[in-house]
mmCIF file of C-alpha atoms and ligand atoms in Angstrom:
data_model
loop_
_atom_site.group_PDB
_atom_site.id
_atom_site.type_symbol
_atom_site.label_atom_id
_atom_site.label_comp_id
_atom_site.label_asym_id
_atom_site.label_seq_id
_atom_site.Cartn_x
_atom_site.Cartn_y
_atom_site.Cartn_z
ATOM 1 C CA MET A 27 68.812 -34.831 123.523
ATOM 2 C CA ALA A 28 66.625 -32.044 124.929
ATOM 3 C CA GLU A 29 68.340 -29.719 127.595
ATOM 4 C CA MET A 30 66.601 -28.127 130.282
ATOM 5 C CA GLY A 31 67.131 -27.614 133.790
ATOM 6 C CA ILE A 32 65.336 -30.176 136.075
ATOM 7 C CA TYR A 33 63.989 -27.263 138.587
ATOM 8 C CA GLN A 34 62.979 -25.361 135.246
ATOM 9 C CA ALA A 35 61.192 -28.701 134.015
ATOM 10 C CA MET A 36 59.365 -29.505 137.149
ATOM 11 C CA SER A 37 58.189 -25.890 138.079
ATOM 12 C CA THR A 38 56.664 -25.600 134.330
ATOM 13 C CA LEU A 39 55.137 -29.094 133.954
ATOM 14 C CA ARG A 40 51.664 -28.129 134.057
ATOM 15 C CA ALA A 41 48.364 -30.314 132.523
ATOM 16 C CA VAL A 42 48.584 -29.987 128.937
ATOM 17 C CA ARG A 43 45.390 -31.344 127.543
ATOM 18 C CA ARG A 44 45.209 -29.658 123.891
ATOM 19 C CA LEU A 45 47.196 -31.790 121.781
ATOM 20 C CA LYS A 46 48.021 -32.045 118.008
ATOM 21 C CA PRO A 47 47.338 -34.763 116.156
ATOM 22 C CA ASP A 48 50.840 -34.927 114.471
ATOM 23 C CA PRO A 49 52.723 -38.179 115.162
ATOM 24 C CA VAL A 50 55.503 -38.233 117.945
ATOM 25 C CA PRO A 51 59.024 -39.414 116.260
ATOM 26 C CA ASP A 52 60.135 -42.681 117.593
ATOM 27 C CA ASP A 53 63.402 -41.647 119.245
ATOM 28 C CA VAL A 54 61.851 -38.870 121.275
ATOM 29 C CA LEU A 55 59.413 -41.498 122.484
ATOM 30 C CA HIS A 56 62.256 -43.956 123.219
ATOM 31 C CA ARG A 57 63.642 -41.135 125.421
ATOM 32 C CA VAL A 58 60.864 -40.480 127.470
ATOM 33 C CA LEU A 59 60.231 -43.779 128.305
ATOM 34 C CA GLU A 60 63.723 -44.452 129.102
ATOM 35 C CA ALA A 61 63.227 -41.628 131.532
ATOM 36 C CA ALA A 62 60.244 -43.759 132.815
ATOM 37 C CA THR A 63 62.698 -46.849 133.168
ATOM 38 C CA TRP A 64 65.039 -44.805 135.602
ATOM 39 C CA ALA A 65 62.518 -44.371 138.381
ATOM 40 C CA PRO A 66 63.217 -46.315 141.717
ATOM 41 C CA THR A 67 60.820 -48.774 142.763
ATOM 42 C CA GLY A 68 60.544 -51.102 145.968
ATOM 43 C CA GLY A 69 63.257 -53.271 145.756
ATOM 44 C CA ASN A 70 63.964 -52.380 142.053
ATOM 45 C CA ALA A 71 61.178 -54.731 141.066
ATOM 46 C CA GLN A 72 59.880 -52.462 138.312
ATOM 47 C CA PRO A 73 56.635 -53.873 138.570
ATOM 48 C CA TRP A 74 55.141 -51.610 136.053
ATOM 49 C CA ARG A 75 54.777 -51.603 132.291
ATOM 50 C CA ILE A 76 53.726 -48.927 129.811
ATOM 51 C CA ILE A 77 51.542 -49.953 126.663
ATOM 52 C CA VAL A 78 52.330 -47.108 124.089
ATOM 53 C CA VAL A 79 49.015 -47.093 122.185
ATOM 54 C CA LYS A 80 49.330 -45.625 118.838
ATOM 55 C CA GLU A 81 46.822 -47.302 116.590
ATOM 56 C CA ARG A 82 44.035 -45.051 115.662
ATOM 57 C CA GLU A 83 41.272 -47.751 116.504
ATOM 58 C CA ARG A 84 42.420 -48.443 119.773
ATOM 59 C CA ARG A 85 43.043 -44.784 120.717
ATOM 60 C CA ALA A 86 39.472 -44.134 119.531
ATOM 61 C CA ARG A 87 38.199 -46.835 121.776
ATOM 62 C CA LEU A 88 40.248 -45.506 124.633
ATOM 63 C CA GLY A 89 39.100 -42.015 123.794
ATOM 64 C CA ALA A 90 35.092 -43.063 123.977
ATOM 65 C CA LEU A 91 35.392 -44.628 127.312
ATOM 66 C CA TYR A 92 37.088 -41.711 128.530
ATOM 67 C CA ALA A 93 34.569 -39.256 127.322
ATOM 68 C CA GLU A 94 32.098 -41.322 129.108
ATOM 69 C CA ARG A 95 33.724 -41.146 132.343
ATOM 70 C CA TRP A 96 34.564 -37.386 131.914
ATOM 71 C CA LYS A 97 30.938 -36.552 131.259
ATOM 72 C CA VAL A 98 29.771 -38.079 134.761
ATOM 73 C CA PHE A 99 33.032 -36.853 136.587
ATOM 74 C CA SER A 100 33.015 -33.184 135.474
ATOM 75 C CA LYS A 101 29.011 -32.903 136.040
ATOM 76 C CA ALA A 102 29.573 -33.560 139.891
ATOM 77 C CA TYR A 103 33.062 -31.469 139.704
ATOM 78 C CA ARG A 104 31.029 -28.600 138.293
ATOM 79 C CA ALA A 105 28.309 -28.682 141.099
ATOM 80 C CA ASN A 106 31.061 -28.095 143.816
ATOM 81 C CA LEU A 107 32.750 -25.089 142.013
ATOM 82 C CA ALA A 108 29.952 -22.563 142.518
ATOM 83 C CA ASN A 109 30.940 -22.621 146.183
ATOM 84 C CA LEU A 110 34.515 -21.710 145.732
ATOM 85 C CA PRO A 111 35.927 -18.100 146.293
ATOM 86 C CA GLU A 112 37.181 -16.227 143.404
ATOM 87 C CA PRO A 113 39.909 -16.001 141.867
ATOM 88 C CA ALA A 114 40.145 -19.946 142.688
ATOM 89 C CA ARG A 115 36.647 -20.531 141.286
ATOM 90 C CA ALA A 116 37.846 -18.805 137.729
ATOM 91 C CA ARG A 117 40.957 -20.653 137.824
ATOM 92 C CA MET A 118 39.138 -24.189 138.101
ATOM 93 C CA GLU A 119 36.798 -23.335 135.338
ATOM 94 C CA ARG A 120 39.549 -22.526 133.005
ATOM 95 C CA ASN A 121 41.347 -25.961 134.080
ATOM 96 C CA LEU A 122 37.810 -27.536 133.460
ATOM 97 C CA LYS A 123 37.745 -26.188 130.075
ATOM 98 C CA ALA A 124 40.794 -27.557 129.014
ATOM 99 C CA ALA A 125 39.832 -31.001 130.647
ATOM 100 C CA ASP A 126 36.338 -30.568 128.750
ATOM 101 C CA HIS A 127 38.476 -30.718 125.740
ATOM 102 C CA LEU A 128 40.468 -33.772 126.642
ATOM 103 C CA GLY A 129 37.022 -35.337 127.627
ATOM 104 C CA ASP A 130 36.018 -34.814 123.850
ATOM 105 C CA HIS A 131 39.401 -35.434 122.006
ATOM 106 C CA MET A 132 41.477 -37.942 124.274
ATOM 107 C CA GLY A 133 41.450 -40.451 121.256
ATOM 108 C CA GLY A 134 42.982 -37.868 119.054
ATOM 109 C CA ALA A 135 46.206 -37.527 120.806
ATOM 110 C CA PRO A 136 48.802 -39.549 118.684
ATOM 111 C CA VAL A 137 50.072 -41.660 121.706
ATOM 112 C CA ILE A 138 48.198 -42.658 125.107
ATOM 113 C CA ALA A 139 50.585 -44.107 127.308
ATOM 114 C CA ILE A 140 48.552 -46.616 129.426
ATOM 115 C CA VAL A 141 50.449 -47.475 132.733
ATOM 116 C CA CYS A 142 49.793 -51.036 134.101
ATOM 117 C CA PHE A 143 50.931 -52.659 137.581
ATOM 118 C CA ASN A 144 51.566 -55.947 138.991
ATOM 119 C CA PRO A 145 50.381 -55.998 142.520
ATOM 120 C CA LYS A 146 51.885 -59.494 143.035
ATOM 121 C CA GLN A 147 55.266 -57.994 142.388
ATOM 122 C CA MET A 148 54.739 -55.257 144.982
ATOM 123 C CA ALA A 149 55.752 -55.240 148.697
ATOM 124 C CA ILE A 150 52.808 -52.983 149.907
ATOM 125 C CA THR A 151 53.585 -52.294 153.633
ATOM 126 C CA ASP A 152 50.498 -50.411 154.259
ATOM 127 C CA SER A 153 47.984 -52.844 152.966
ATOM 128 C CA LYS A 154 46.813 -54.020 156.665
ATOM 129 C CA LEU A 155 46.109 -50.597 157.657
ATOM 130 C CA ASP A 156 42.599 -49.423 158.624
ATOM 131 C CA ARG A 157 42.684 -47.132 155.518
ATOM 132 C CA PRO A 158 43.192 -46.988 151.536
ATOM 133 C CA SER A 159 46.793 -48.104 150.992
ATOM 134 C CA VAL A 160 48.936 -45.899 148.819
ATOM 135 C CA VAL A 161 52.283 -47.631 149.228
ATOM 136 C CA GLY A 162 51.557 -49.872 146.027
ATOM 137 C CA GLY A 163 51.637 -46.484 144.030
ATOM 138 C CA ALA A 164 55.156 -45.481 144.957
ATOM 139 C CA SER A 165 56.757 -48.027 142.734
ATOM 140 C CA VAL A 166 54.678 -46.752 139.560
ATOM 141 C CA TYR A 167 53.964 -43.140 139.802
ATOM 142 C CA PRO A 168 57.910 -42.106 140.140
ATOM 143 C CA ALA A 169 57.812 -43.600 136.635
ATOM 144 C CA VAL A 170 55.114 -41.818 135.581
ATOM 145 C CA GLU A 171 56.585 -38.557 136.744
ATOM 146 C CA ASN A 172 59.786 -39.302 135.107
ATOM 147 C CA LEU A 173 57.844 -39.742 131.797
ATOM 148 C CA LEU A 174 56.238 -36.557 132.143
ATOM 149 C CA LEU A 175 59.284 -34.630 132.756
ATOM 150 C CA GLY A 176 60.962 -36.361 129.966
ATOM 151 C CA CYS A 177 57.784 -34.986 127.809
ATOM 152 C CA ARG A 178 58.667 -31.427 129.369
ATOM 153 C CA ALA A 179 62.008 -31.803 128.051
ATOM 154 C CA GLU A 180 60.866 -32.679 124.809
ATOM 155 C CA GLY A 181 58.277 -29.986 124.363
ATOM 156 C CA LEU A 182 55.627 -32.747 124.329
ATOM 157 C CA GLY A 183 52.577 -31.826 125.892
ATOM 158 C CA CYS A 184 50.932 -34.695 128.567
ATOM 159 C CA VAL A 185 48.875 -34.834 131.354
ATOM 160 C CA LEU A 186 48.868 -37.725 134.156
ATOM 161 C CA THR A 187 45.045 -39.148 134.113
ATOM 162 C CA THR A 188 43.405 -41.573 136.161
ATOM 163 C CA LEU A 189 39.895 -41.399 135.167
ATOM 164 C CA LEU A 190 40.011 -44.404 132.698
ATOM 165 C CA CYS A 191 40.971 -46.499 135.638
ATOM 166 C CA GLU A 192 37.350 -46.587 136.498
ATOM 167 C CA CYS A 193 36.947 -48.900 133.562
ATOM 168 C CA ALA A 194 39.784 -51.058 133.886
ATOM 169 C CA PRO A 195 38.216 -54.388 132.769
ATOM 170 C CA GLN A 196 37.319 -52.824 129.309
ATOM 171 C CA VAL A 197 40.798 -51.252 129.095
ATOM 172 C CA ARG A 198 42.329 -54.704 129.983
ATOM 173 C CA ALA A 199 40.430 -56.350 127.403
ATOM 174 C CA LEU A 200 41.096 -53.945 124.801
ATOM 175 C CA LEU A 201 44.991 -53.928 125.098
ATOM 176 C CA GLY A 202 44.913 -57.742 126.095
ATOM 177 C CA ILE A 203 46.611 -57.111 129.949
ATOM 178 C CA PRO A 204 46.691 -60.151 131.457
ATOM 179 C CA ASP A 205 45.853 -61.103 134.974
ATOM 180 C CA PRO A 206 46.950 -59.790 137.735
ATOM 181 C CA TRP A 207 48.060 -56.579 135.799
ATOM 182 C CA GLY A 208 46.113 -53.352 136.650
ATOM 183 C CA THR A 209 46.032 -49.901 135.045
ATOM 184 C CA ALA A 210 47.249 -47.065 137.054
ATOM 185 C CA ALA A 211 47.148 -44.158 134.665
ATOM 186 C CA ALA A 212 46.492 -43.078 131.169
ATOM 187 C CA ILE A 213 48.937 -40.225 129.632
ATOM 188 C CA PRO A 214 47.954 -38.729 126.390
ATOM 189 C CA ILE A 215 51.370 -37.345 124.647
ATOM 190 C CA GLY A 216 51.482 -34.876 121.714
ATOM 191 C CA PHE A 217 52.791 -31.832 120.832
ATOM 192 C CA PRO A 218 50.820 -28.938 122.415
ATOM 193 C CA VAL A 219 48.222 -26.822 120.497
ATOM 194 C CA GLY A 220 49.112 -23.670 122.250
ATOM 195 C CA ARG A 221 52.236 -22.972 124.528
ATOM 196 C CA GLY A 222 51.931 -26.149 126.183
ATOM 197 C CA HIS A 223 53.849 -26.300 129.468
ATOM 198 C CA GLY A 224 54.250 -23.327 131.445
ATOM 199 C CA PRO A 225 53.731 -21.259 134.882
ATOM 200 C CA ILE A 226 52.058 -23.586 137.798
ATOM 201 C CA THR A 227 49.902 -22.563 140.987
ATOM 202 C CA ARG A 228 51.089 -24.593 143.993
ATOM 203 C CA ARG A 229 51.016 -24.144 147.813
ATOM 204 C CA SER A 230 54.150 -22.714 149.354
ATOM 205 C CA VAL A 231 56.875 -24.862 151.106
ATOM 206 C CA GLN A 232 55.602 -23.099 154.476
ATOM 207 C CA GLU A 233 52.045 -24.595 153.937
ATOM 208 C CA LEU A 234 53.203 -28.122 152.981
ATOM 209 C CA ALA A 235 56.426 -28.986 154.908
ATOM 210 C CA TYR A 236 56.825 -28.942 158.691
ATOM 211 C CA LEU A 237 59.892 -28.992 161.207
ATOM 212 C CA ASP A 238 60.434 -32.128 163.421
ATOM 213 C CA SER A 239 56.829 -32.453 164.169
ATOM 214 C CA TRP A 240 53.432 -31.861 162.631
ATOM 215 C CA GLY A 241 52.311 -28.478 162.237
ATOM 216 C CA THR A 242 55.688 -26.756 163.340
ATOM 217 C CA PRO A 243 56.422 -24.235 160.923
ATOM 218 C CA ILE A 244 59.872 -24.169 158.826
ATOM 219 C CA SER A 245 61.634 -21.358 157.938
ATOM 220 C CA LEU A 246 64.505 -21.913 155.499
ATOM 221 C CA SER A 247 66.467 -19.525 153.701
ATOM 222 C CA SER A 248 65.973 -19.629 150.131
ATOM 223 C CA ARG A 249 69.103 -18.141 148.788
HETATM 224 C C1 FMN B 314 46.361 -38.629 140.532
HETATM 225 C C2 FMN B 314 46.077 -37.696 139.251
HETATM 226 C C3 FMN B 314 44.961 -38.104 138.652
HETATM 227 C C4 FMN B 314 44.485 -36.978 137.667
HETATM 228 N N1 FMN B 314 43.462 -37.207 136.679
HETATM 229 C C5 FMN B 314 43.195 -36.597 135.806
HETATM 230 C C6 FMN B 314 42.088 -36.876 134.966
HETATM 231 O O1 FMN B 314 41.480 -38.130 134.985
HETATM 232 N N2 FMN B 314 41.803 -36.023 133.943
HETATM 233 C C7 FMN B 314 42.315 -34.831 133.713
HETATM 234 O O2 FMN B 314 42.075 -34.015 132.884
HETATM 235 N N3 FMN B 314 43.313 -34.816 134.665
HETATM 236 C C8 FMN B 314 43.730 -35.305 135.754
HETATM 237 N N4 FMN B 314 44.614 -34.847 136.398
HETATM 238 C C9 FMN B 314 45.456 -33.739 136.364
HETATM 239 C C10 FMN B 314 45.355 -32.583 137.383
HETATM 240 O O3 FMN B 314 43.924 -32.053 137.257
HETATM 241 C C11 FMN B 314 46.354 -31.542 137.199
HETATM 242 O O4 FMN B 314 47.479 -32.012 137.316
HETATM 243 C C12 FMN B 314 45.830 -30.591 138.267
HETATM 244 O O5 FMN B 314 44.594 -29.803 138.227
HETATM 245 C C13 FMN B 314 46.992 -29.497 138.385
HETATM 246 O O6 FMN B 314 47.009 -28.816 137.032
HETATM 247 P P1 FMN B 314 48.440 -28.061 136.567
HETATM 248 O O7 FMN B 314 49.285 -29.282 136.577
HETATM 249 O O8 FMN B 314 47.913 -27.219 134.862
HETATM 250 O O9 FMN B 314 48.624 -26.780 137.349
HETATM 251 C C14 FMN B 314 45.184 -35.932 137.181
HETATM 252 C C15 FMN B 314 46.548 -35.560 138.034
HETATM 253 C C16 FMN B 314 46.627 -36.362 139.052
HETATM 254 C C17 FMN B 314 48.315 -36.147 139.697
#
């Protein structure tokens, strides 16, 4: 079993999009899937399933669907990039190159984990508010994060992707996903071509957390 400090794993869990085609050993896959099962869900309902797609033809089909969507998405994304100040623009450009690579090679990942969810098994407490609902995802994405952290600990590259959710009908037909199950993420998994996971760029605690009320700065000793 791989050993790694939890903070080290979290702070180096960057998107890894260049993956070797080498198979992932079953025992390793089992461990990272078990990590997903440990995640909390509303009422402990565990309203998610993961389809571990290993069959070459199905991966190729998923890859082709992803490539189509990525072409459309990346064009719009690139158009906005020019307005960004440096060095953020250069960083985004680098990320986009890696994302382009995934766009062309998603189907070559030895494993694509398709995360499914059942809205009927969720208490979606914000479904009647006048804005897009997010609460349902809270019973799915903690499992996804556990899976990603498991991959990180095992030295496997991975990245959470959601573009394929745009073509849920085709993915559901390809994988035999029944009603009312939907798709929440597609995670290519494999050993990294380069260094794999590593340093990440994120906003600070001061920017993202407040004390007692919205906007009130929080100052905590960080010893
Ligand atoms: C909800 C969500 C959806 C994402 N969808 C995609 C995607 O469809 N394709 C992709 O290449 N990366 C996707 N990503 C990865 C993000 O682009 C990546 O985590 C972010 O840019 C930070 O990069 P870093 O972790 O390498 O620092 C997604 C991440 C999240 C959390």
